[in-house]
Tab-separated table of C-alpha atoms in Angstrom:
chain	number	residue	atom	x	y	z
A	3	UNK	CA	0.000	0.000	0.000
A	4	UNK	CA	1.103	3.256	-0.800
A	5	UNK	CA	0.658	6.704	1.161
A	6	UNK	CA	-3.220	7.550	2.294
A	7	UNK	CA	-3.883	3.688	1.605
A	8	UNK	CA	-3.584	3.689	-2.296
A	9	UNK	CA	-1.937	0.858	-3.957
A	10	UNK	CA	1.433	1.290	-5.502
A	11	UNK	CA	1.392	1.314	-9.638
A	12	UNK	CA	3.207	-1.774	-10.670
A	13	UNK	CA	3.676	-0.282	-14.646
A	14	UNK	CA	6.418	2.151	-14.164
A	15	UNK	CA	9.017	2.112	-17.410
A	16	UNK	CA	11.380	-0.492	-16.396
A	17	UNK	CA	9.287	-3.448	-14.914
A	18	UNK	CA	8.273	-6.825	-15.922
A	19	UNK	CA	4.636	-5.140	-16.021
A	20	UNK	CA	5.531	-2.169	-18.301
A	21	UNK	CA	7.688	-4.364	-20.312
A	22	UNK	CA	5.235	-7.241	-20.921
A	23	UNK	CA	2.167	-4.404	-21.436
A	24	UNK	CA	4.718	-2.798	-24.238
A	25	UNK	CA	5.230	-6.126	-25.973
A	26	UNK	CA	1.219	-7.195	-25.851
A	27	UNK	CA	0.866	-3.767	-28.005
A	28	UNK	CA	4.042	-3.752	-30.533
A	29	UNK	CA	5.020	-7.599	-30.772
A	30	UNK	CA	7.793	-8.479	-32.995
A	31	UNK	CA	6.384	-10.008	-36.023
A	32	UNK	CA	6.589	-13.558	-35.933
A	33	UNK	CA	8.445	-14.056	-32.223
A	34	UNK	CA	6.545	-15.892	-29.999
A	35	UNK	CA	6.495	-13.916	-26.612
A	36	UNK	CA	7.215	-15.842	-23.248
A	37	UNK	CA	5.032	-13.861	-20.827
A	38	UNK	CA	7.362	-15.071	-18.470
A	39	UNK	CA	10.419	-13.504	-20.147
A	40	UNK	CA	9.634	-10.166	-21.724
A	41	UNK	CA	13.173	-8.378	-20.938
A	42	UNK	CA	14.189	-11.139	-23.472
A	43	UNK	CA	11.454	-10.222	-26.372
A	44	UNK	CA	12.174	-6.554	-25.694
A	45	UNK	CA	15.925	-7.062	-26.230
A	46	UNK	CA	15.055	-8.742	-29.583
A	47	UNK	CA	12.601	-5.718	-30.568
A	48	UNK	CA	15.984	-3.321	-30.022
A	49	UNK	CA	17.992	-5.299	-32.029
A	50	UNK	CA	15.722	-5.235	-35.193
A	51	UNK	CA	15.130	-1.461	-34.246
A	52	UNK	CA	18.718	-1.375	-35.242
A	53	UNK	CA	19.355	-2.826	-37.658
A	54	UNK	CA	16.412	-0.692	-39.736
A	55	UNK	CA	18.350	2.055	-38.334
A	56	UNK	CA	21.927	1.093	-39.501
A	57	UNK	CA	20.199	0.706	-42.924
A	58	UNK	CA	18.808	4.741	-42.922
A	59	UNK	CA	22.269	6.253	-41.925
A	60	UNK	CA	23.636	3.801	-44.779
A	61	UNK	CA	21.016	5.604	-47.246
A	62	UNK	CA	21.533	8.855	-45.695
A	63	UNK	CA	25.332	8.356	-45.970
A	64	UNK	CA	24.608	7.509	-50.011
A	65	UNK	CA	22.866	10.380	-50.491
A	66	UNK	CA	24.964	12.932	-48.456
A	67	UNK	CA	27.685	11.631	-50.977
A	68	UNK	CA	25.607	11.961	-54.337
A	69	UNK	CA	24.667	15.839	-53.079
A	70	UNK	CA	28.506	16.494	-52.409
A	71	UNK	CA	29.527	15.024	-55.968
A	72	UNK	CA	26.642	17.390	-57.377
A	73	UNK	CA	27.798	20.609	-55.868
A	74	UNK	CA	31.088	19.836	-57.194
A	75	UNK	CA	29.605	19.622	-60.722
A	76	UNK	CA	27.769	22.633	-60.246
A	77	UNK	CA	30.773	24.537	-58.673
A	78	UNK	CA	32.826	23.480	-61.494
A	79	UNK	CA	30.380	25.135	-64.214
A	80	UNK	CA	29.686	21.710	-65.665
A	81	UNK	CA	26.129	22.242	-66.567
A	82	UNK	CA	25.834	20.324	-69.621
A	83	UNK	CA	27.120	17.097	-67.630
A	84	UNK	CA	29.778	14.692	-66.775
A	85	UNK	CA	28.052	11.720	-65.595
A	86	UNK	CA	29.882	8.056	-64.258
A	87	UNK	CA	27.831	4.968	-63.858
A	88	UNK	CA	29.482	2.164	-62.064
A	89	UNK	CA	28.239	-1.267	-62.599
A	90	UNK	CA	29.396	-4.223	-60.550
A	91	UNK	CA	29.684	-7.855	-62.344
A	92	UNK	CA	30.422	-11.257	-60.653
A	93	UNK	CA	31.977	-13.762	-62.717
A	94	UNK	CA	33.310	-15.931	-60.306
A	95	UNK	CA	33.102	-19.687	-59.673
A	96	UNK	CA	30.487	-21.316	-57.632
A	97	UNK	CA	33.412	-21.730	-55.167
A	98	UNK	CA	32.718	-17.860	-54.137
A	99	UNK	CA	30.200	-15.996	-52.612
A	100	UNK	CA	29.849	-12.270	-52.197
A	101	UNK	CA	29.276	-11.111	-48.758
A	102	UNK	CA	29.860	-7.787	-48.843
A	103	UNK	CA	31.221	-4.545	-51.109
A	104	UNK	CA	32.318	-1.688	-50.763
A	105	UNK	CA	33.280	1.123	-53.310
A	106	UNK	CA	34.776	4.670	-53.007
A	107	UNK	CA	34.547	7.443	-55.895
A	108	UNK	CA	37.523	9.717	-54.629
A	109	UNK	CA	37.753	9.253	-51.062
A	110	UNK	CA	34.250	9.286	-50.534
A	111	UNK	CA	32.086	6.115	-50.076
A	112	UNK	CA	29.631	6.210	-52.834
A	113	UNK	CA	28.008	2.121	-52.475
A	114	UNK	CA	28.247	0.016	-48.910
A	115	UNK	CA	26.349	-3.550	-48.687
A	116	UNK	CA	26.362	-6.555	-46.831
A	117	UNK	CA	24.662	-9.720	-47.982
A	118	UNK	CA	21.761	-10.581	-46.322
A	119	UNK	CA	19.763	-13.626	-47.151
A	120	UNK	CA	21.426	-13.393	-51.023
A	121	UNK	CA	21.122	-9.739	-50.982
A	122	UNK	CA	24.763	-9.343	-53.009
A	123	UNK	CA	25.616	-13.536	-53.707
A	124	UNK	CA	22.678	-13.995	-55.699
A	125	UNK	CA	23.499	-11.319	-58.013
A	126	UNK	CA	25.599	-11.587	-60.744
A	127	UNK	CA	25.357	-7.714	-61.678
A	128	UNK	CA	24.300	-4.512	-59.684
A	129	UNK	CA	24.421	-0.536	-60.719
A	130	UNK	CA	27.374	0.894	-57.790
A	131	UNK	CA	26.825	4.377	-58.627
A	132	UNK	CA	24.924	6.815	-61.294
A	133	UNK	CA	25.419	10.489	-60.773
A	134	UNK	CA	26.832	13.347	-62.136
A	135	UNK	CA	30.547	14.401	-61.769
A	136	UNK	CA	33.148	17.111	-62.147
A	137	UNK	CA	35.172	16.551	-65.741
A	138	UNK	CA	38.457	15.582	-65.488
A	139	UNK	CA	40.608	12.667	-63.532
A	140	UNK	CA	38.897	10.401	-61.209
A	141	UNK	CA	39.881	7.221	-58.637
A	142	UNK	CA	37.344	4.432	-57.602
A	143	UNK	CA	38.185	2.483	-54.668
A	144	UNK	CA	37.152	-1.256	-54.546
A	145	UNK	CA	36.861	-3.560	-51.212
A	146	UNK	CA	34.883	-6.592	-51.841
A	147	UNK	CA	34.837	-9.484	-49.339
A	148	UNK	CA	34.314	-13.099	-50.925
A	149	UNK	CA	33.402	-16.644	-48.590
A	150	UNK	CA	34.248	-19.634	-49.995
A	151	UNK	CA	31.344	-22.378	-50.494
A	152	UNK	CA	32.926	-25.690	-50.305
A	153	UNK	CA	31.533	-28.518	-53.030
A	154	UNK	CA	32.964	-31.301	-54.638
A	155	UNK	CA	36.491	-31.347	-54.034
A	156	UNK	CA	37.092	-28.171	-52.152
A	157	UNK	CA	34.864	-28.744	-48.657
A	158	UNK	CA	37.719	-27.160	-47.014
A	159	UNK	CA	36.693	-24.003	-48.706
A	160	UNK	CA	33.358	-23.281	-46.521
A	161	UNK	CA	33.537	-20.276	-44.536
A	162	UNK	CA	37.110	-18.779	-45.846
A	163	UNK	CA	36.978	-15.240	-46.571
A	164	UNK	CA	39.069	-13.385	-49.483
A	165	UNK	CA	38.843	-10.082	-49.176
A	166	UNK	CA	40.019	-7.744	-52.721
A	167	UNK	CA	40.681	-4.594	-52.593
A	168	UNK	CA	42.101	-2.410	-55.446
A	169	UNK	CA	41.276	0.232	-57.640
A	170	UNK	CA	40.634	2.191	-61.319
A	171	UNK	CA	41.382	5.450	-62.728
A	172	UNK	CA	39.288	7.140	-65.791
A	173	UNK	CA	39.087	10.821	-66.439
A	174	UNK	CA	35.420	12.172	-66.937
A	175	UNK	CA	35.002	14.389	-69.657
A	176	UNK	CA	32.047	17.351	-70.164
A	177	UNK	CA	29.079	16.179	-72.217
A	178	UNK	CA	30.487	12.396	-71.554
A	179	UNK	CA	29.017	9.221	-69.489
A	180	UNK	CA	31.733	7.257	-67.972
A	181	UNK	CA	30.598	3.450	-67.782
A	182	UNK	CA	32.981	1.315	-65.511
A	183	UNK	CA	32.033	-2.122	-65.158
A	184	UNK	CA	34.427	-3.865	-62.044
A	185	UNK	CA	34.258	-7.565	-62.816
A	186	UNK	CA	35.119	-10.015	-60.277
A	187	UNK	CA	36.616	-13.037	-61.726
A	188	UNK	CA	39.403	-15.615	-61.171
A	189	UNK	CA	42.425	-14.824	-62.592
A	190	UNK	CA	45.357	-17.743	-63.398
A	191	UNK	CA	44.806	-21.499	-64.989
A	192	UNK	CA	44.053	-24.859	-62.831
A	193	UNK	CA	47.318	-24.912	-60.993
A	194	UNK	CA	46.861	-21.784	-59.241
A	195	UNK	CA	45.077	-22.288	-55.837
A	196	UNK	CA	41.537	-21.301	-54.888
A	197	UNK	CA	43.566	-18.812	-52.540
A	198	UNK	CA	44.901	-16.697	-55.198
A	199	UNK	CA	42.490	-16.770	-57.515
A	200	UNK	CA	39.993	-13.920	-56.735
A	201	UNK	CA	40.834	-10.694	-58.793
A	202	UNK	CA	39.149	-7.905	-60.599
A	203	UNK	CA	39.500	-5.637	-63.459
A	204	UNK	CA	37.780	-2.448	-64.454
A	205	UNK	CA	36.318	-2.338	-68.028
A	206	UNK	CA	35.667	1.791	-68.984
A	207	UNK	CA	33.562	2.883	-71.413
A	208	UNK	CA	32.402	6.525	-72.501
A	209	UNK	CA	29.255	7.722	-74.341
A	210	UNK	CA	27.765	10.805	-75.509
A	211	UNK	CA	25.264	12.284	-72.888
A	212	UNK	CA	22.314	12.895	-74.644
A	213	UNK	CA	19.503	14.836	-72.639
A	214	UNK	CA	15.780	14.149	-74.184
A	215	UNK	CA	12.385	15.198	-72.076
A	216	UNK	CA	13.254	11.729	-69.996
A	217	UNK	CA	16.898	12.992	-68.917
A	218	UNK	CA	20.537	11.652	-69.780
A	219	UNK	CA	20.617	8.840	-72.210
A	220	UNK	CA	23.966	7.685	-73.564
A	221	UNK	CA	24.274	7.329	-77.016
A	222	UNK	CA	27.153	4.929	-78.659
A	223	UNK	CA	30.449	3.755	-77.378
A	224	UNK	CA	33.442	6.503	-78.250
């Protein structure tokens, strides 16, 4: 009993009460709640909380990057348009699974992913980047983490990670699209080892950037 004979509240923020009354309202889809345990179901709601949240500040991140690479454009007087588009391509063995990439358009992170559920391995092709771009020389930055899926012969291989990392130059020019494609592929013959086998190489392109009513379409190879 509390003071003047009233009972104390049992649902303050904090308790089993509050807890399990906050869980009857918002359950986590598909979690079967012990009444018995709701600190435990509550912990689980946090940790899906997030993760939702680590994927905003990754879009916000993106696009904080885009508006950066567009004042530089604008600053630069390049109003008819310098444009890159970065494509990423897998051709790798069934040996190797993408788990996560990472790339970098001069210093600044411009595409960050990690597989989830075949988010990234069960692509063989994604766009990286497609935005406009100040004219002249440029460096893209490449991390991409591979795990090895053992079959066959190579059982051993299940749950190695090869990591790449390397890089391209091209040199954007006004009134241009620069198309790099970064393929992923395994470099040497049958003697070299799985181990030093994952490589890439950048394949650049450049077309004319031809505005209609639509926007920027590229027009053939130069």
């Amino acid at each position: 009993m509390g003071p003047g004979g009233r009972p104390l509240r049992t649902d303050y923020p904090g308790t089993d009460e509050s807890l399990q009354a906050r869980m009857d309202s918002n359950q986590v889809q598909g979690l079967q709640v012990d009444p018995n345990m709701p600190q435990e179901a509550y912990s689980m709601k946090i940790q899906e909380l997030e993760t939702k949240i680590d994927d905003l500040k990754e879009k916000v991140f993106q696009s904080k990057t885009r508006i950066v690479l567009l004042r530089e454009t604008l600053l630069s007087g390049n109003l008819a348009g310098a444009r890159a588009i970065v494509i990423h391509k897998t051709d790798m063995g069934r040996a190797f699974k993408l788990r996560e990439a990472l790339y970098s358009l001069d210093g600044s992170k411009v595409f960050g992913q990690v597989d989830r559920n075949g988010s990234l391995a069960d692509k063989n092709s994604f766009e990286v980047y497609n935005g406009g771009i100040a004219p002249g020389n440029h460096n893209l930055s490449i991390f991409l983490k591979y795990q090895g899926s053992g079959y066959g012969l190579f059982p051993y291989f299940n749950g190695y990670d090869f990591e790449i990392r390397s890089s391209c130059q091209f040199k954007a020019e006004e009134g241009k699209i620069s198309q790099i494609r970064v393929v992923a592929y395994e470099k040497g013959n049958a003697a070299t080892s799985k181990e030093d086998r994952p490589f890439t190489r950048c394949e650049v392109q450049f077309f004319d950037n031809i505005r209609t009513d639509e926007g920027a379409v590229g027009d053939e190879a130069k």
